[in-house]
PDB file of C-alpha atoms and ligand atoms in Angstrom:
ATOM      1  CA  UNK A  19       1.604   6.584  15.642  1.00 84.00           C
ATOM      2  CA  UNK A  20      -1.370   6.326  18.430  1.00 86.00           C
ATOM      3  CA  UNK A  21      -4.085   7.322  16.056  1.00 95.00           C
ATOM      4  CA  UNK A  22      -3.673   6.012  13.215  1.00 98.00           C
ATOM      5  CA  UNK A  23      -5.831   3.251  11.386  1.00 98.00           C
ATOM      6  CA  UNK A  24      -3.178   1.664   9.105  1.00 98.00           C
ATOM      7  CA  UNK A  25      -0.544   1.784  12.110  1.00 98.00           C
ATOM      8  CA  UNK A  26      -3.128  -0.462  13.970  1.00 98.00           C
ATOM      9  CA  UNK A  27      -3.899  -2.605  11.034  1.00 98.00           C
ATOM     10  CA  UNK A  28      -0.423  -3.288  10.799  1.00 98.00           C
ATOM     11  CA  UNK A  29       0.313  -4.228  14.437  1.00 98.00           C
ATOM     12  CA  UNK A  30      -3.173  -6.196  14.510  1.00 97.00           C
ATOM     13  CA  UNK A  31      -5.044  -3.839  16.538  1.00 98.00           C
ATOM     14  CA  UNK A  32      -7.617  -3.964  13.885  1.00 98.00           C
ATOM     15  CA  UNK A  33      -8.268  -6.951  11.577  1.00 98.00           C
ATOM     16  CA  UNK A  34      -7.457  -7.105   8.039  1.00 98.00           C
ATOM     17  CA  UNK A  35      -7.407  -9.546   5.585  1.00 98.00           C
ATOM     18  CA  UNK A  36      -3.723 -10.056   5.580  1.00 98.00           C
ATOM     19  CA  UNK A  37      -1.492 -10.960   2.239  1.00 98.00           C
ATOM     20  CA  UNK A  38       1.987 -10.644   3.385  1.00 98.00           C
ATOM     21  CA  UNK A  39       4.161  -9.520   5.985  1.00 98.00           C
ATOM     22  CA  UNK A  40       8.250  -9.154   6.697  1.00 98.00           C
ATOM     23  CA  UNK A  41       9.874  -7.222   9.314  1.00 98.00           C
ATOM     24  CA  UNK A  42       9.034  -3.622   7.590  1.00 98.00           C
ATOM     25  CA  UNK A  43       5.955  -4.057   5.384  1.00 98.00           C
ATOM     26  CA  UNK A  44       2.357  -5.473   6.073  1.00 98.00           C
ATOM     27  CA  UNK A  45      -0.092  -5.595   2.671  1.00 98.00           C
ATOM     28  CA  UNK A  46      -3.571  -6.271   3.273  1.00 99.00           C
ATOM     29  CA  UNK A  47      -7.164  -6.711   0.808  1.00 98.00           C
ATOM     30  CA  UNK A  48      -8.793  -3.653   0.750  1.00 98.00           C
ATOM     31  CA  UNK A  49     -11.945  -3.194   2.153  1.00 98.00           C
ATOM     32  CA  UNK A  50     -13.710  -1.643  -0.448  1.00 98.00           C
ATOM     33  CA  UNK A  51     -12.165  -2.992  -4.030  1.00 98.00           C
ATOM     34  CA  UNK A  52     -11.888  -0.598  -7.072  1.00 97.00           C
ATOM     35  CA  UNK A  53     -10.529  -4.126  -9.043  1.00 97.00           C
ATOM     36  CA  UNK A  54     -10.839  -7.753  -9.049  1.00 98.00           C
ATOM     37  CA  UNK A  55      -7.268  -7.527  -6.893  1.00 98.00           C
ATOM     38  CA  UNK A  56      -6.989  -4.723  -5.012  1.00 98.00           C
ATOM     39  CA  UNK A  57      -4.384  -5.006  -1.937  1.00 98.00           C
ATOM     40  CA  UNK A  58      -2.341  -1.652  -0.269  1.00 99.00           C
ATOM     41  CA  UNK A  59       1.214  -2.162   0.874  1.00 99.00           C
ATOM     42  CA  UNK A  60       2.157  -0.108   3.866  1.00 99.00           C
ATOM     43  CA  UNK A  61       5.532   0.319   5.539  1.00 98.00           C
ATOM     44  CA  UNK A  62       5.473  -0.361   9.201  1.00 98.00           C
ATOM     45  CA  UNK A  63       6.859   2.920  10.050  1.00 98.00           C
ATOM     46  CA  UNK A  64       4.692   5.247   9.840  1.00 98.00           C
ATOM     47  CA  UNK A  65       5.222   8.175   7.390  1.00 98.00           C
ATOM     48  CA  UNK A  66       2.330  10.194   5.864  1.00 98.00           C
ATOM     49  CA  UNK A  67       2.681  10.194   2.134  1.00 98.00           C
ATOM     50  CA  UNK A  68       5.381  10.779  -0.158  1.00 98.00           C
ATOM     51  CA  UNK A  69       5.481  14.297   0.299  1.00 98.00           C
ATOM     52  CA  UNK A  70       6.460  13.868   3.596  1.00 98.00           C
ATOM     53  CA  UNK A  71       9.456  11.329   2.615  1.00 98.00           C
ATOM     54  CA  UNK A  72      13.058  12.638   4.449  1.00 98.00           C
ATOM     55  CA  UNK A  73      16.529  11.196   4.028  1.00 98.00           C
ATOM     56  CA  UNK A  74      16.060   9.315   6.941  1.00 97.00           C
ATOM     57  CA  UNK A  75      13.298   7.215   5.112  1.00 98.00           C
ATOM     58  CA  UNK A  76      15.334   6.442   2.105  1.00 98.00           C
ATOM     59  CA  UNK A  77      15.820   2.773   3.260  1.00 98.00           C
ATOM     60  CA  UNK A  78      12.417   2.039   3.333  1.00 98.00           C
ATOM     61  CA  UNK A  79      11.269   3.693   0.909  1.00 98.00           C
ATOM     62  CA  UNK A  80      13.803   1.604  -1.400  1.00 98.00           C
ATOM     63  CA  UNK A  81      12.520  -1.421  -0.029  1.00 98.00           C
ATOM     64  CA  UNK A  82       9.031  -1.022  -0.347  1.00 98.00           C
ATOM     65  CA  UNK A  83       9.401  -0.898  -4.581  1.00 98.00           C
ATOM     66  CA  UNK A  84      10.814  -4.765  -3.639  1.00 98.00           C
ATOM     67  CA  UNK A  85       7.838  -5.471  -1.294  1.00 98.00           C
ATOM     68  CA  UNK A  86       5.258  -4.050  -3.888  1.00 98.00           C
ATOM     69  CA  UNK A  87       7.135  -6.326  -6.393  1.00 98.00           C
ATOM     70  CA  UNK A  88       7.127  -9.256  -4.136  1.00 98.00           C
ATOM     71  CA  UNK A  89       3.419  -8.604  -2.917  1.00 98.00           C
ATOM     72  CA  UNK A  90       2.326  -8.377  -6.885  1.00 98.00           C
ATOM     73  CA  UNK A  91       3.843 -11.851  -7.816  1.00 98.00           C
ATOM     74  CA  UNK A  92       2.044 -13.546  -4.988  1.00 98.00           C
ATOM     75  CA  UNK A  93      -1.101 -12.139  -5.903  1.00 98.00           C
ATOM     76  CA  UNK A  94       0.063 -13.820  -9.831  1.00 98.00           C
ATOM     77  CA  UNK A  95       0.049 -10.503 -11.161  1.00 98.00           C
ATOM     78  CA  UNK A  96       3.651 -10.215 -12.917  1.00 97.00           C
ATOM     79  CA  UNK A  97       2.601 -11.682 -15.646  1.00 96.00           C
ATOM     80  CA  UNK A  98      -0.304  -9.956 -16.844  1.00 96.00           C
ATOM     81  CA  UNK A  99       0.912  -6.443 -15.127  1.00 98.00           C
ATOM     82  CA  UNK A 100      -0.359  -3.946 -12.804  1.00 98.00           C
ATOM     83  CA  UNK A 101      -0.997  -0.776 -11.501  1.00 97.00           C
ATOM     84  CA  UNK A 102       0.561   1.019  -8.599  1.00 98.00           C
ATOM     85  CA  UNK A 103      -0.900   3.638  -6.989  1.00 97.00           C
ATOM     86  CA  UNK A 104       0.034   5.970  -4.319  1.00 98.00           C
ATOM     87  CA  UNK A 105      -2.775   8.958  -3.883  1.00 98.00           C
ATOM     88  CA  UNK A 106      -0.281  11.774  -2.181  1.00 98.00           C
ATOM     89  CA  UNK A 107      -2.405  14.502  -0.392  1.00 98.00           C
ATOM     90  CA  UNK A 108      -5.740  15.776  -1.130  1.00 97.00           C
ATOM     91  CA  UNK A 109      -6.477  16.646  -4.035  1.00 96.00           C
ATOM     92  CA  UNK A 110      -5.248  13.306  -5.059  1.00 97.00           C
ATOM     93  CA  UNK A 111      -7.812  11.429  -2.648  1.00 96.00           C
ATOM     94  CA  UNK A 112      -5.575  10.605  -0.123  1.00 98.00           C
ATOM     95  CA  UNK A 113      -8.172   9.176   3.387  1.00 98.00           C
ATOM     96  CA  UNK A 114      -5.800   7.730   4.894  1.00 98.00           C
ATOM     97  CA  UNK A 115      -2.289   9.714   5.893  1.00 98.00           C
ATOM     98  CA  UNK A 116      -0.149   6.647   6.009  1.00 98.00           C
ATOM     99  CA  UNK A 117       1.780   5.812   2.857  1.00 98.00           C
ATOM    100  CA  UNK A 118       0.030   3.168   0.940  1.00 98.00           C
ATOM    101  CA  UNK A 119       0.740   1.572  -2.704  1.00 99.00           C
ATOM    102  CA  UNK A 120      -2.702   0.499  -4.009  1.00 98.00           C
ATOM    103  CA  UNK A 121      -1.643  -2.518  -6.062  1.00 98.00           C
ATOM    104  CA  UNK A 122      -4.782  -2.741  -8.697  1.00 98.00           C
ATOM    105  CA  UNK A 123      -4.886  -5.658 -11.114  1.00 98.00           C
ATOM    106  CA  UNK A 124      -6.495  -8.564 -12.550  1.00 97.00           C
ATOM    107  CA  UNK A 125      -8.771  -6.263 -15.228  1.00 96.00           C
ATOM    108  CA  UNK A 126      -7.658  -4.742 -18.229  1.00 94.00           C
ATOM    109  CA  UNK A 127      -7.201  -1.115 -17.302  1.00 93.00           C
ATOM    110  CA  UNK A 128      -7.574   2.196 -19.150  1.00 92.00           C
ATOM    111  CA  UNK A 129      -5.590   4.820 -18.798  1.00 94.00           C
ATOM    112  CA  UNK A 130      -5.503   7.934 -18.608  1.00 90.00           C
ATOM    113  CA  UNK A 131      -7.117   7.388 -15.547  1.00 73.00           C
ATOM    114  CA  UNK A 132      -6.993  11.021 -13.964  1.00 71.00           C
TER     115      UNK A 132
HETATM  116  P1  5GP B  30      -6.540   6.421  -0.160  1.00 65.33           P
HETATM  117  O1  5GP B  30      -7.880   6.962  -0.579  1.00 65.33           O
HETATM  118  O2  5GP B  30      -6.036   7.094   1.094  1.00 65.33           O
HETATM  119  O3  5GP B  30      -5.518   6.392  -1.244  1.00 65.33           O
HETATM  120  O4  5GP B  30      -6.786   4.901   0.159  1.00 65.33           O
HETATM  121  C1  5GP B  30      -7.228   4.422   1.374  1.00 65.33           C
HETATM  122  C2  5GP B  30      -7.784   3.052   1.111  1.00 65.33           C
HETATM  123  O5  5GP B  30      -7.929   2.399   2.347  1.00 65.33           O
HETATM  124  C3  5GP B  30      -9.157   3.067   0.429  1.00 65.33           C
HETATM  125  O6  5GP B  30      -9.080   2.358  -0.799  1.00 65.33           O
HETATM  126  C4  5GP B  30     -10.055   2.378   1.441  1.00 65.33           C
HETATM  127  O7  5GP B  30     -11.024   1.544   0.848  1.00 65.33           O
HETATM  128  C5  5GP B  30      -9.078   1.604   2.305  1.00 65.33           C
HETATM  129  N1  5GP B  30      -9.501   1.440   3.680  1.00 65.33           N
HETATM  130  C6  5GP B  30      -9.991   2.414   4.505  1.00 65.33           C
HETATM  131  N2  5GP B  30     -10.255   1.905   5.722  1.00 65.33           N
HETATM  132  C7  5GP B  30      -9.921   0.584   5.666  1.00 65.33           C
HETATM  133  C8  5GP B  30      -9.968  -0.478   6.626  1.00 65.33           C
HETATM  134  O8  5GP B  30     -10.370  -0.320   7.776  1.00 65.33           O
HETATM  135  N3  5GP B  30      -9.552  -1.700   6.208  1.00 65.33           N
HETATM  136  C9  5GP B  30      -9.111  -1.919   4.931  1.00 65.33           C
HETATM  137  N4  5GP B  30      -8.727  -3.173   4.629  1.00 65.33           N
HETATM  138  N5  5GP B  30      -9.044  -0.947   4.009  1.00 65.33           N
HETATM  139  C10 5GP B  30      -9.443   0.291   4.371  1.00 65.33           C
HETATM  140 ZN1   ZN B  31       0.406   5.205  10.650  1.00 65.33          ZN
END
């Protein structure tokens, strides 16, 4: 998509501070931390949020569970754990309408956290 900030961030259009990258995901820090680790996984396709999700996205939507996995273990978060967040829409917060998993870690975290 033309106009959208995470579609340029993923083809390099606008810098980032990149942490991985295969042929459908790019994960990048994120500018403005909420944790000690704090990267977003986006697909490189661009689809909104989860609400927007078809059949035709089922693929990569599978996959990106395996690239947040993959991400988190790089980062050397497996071990102590994680959180995954994806804000969906806007009441949940959501800035930025391409799908994003906020991988948060690397503090013990409360929760509930709504
Ligand atoms: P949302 O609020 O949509 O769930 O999350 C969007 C996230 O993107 C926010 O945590 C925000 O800090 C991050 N963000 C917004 N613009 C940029 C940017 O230009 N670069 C990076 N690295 N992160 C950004
Ligand atoms: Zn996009």
């Amino acid at each position: 998509m033309d106009d959208c900030l995470f579609c340029k961030i993923s083809k390099g259009e606008i810098p980032s501070t990149k942490v991985y990258e295969d042929d459908d995901f790019y994960a990048f820090k994120d500018i403005a931390p909420v944790a000690p680790v704090h990267v977003l996984v986006i697909p490189k396709k661009h689809i909104a949020n989860i609400a927007s999700l078809t059949e035709a996205d089922a693929d990569v939507a599978g996959k990106m569970l395996f690239a947040i996995q993959k991400v988190a273990k790089l980062l050397g978060l497996d071990k102590d754990g994680y959180r995954v967040v994806f804000n969906t829409g806007e009441k949940a917060g959501q800035t930025v309408l391409h799908m994003h998993a906020h991988i948060l870690g690397g503090k013990e975290m409360a929760w509930p956290g709504v």
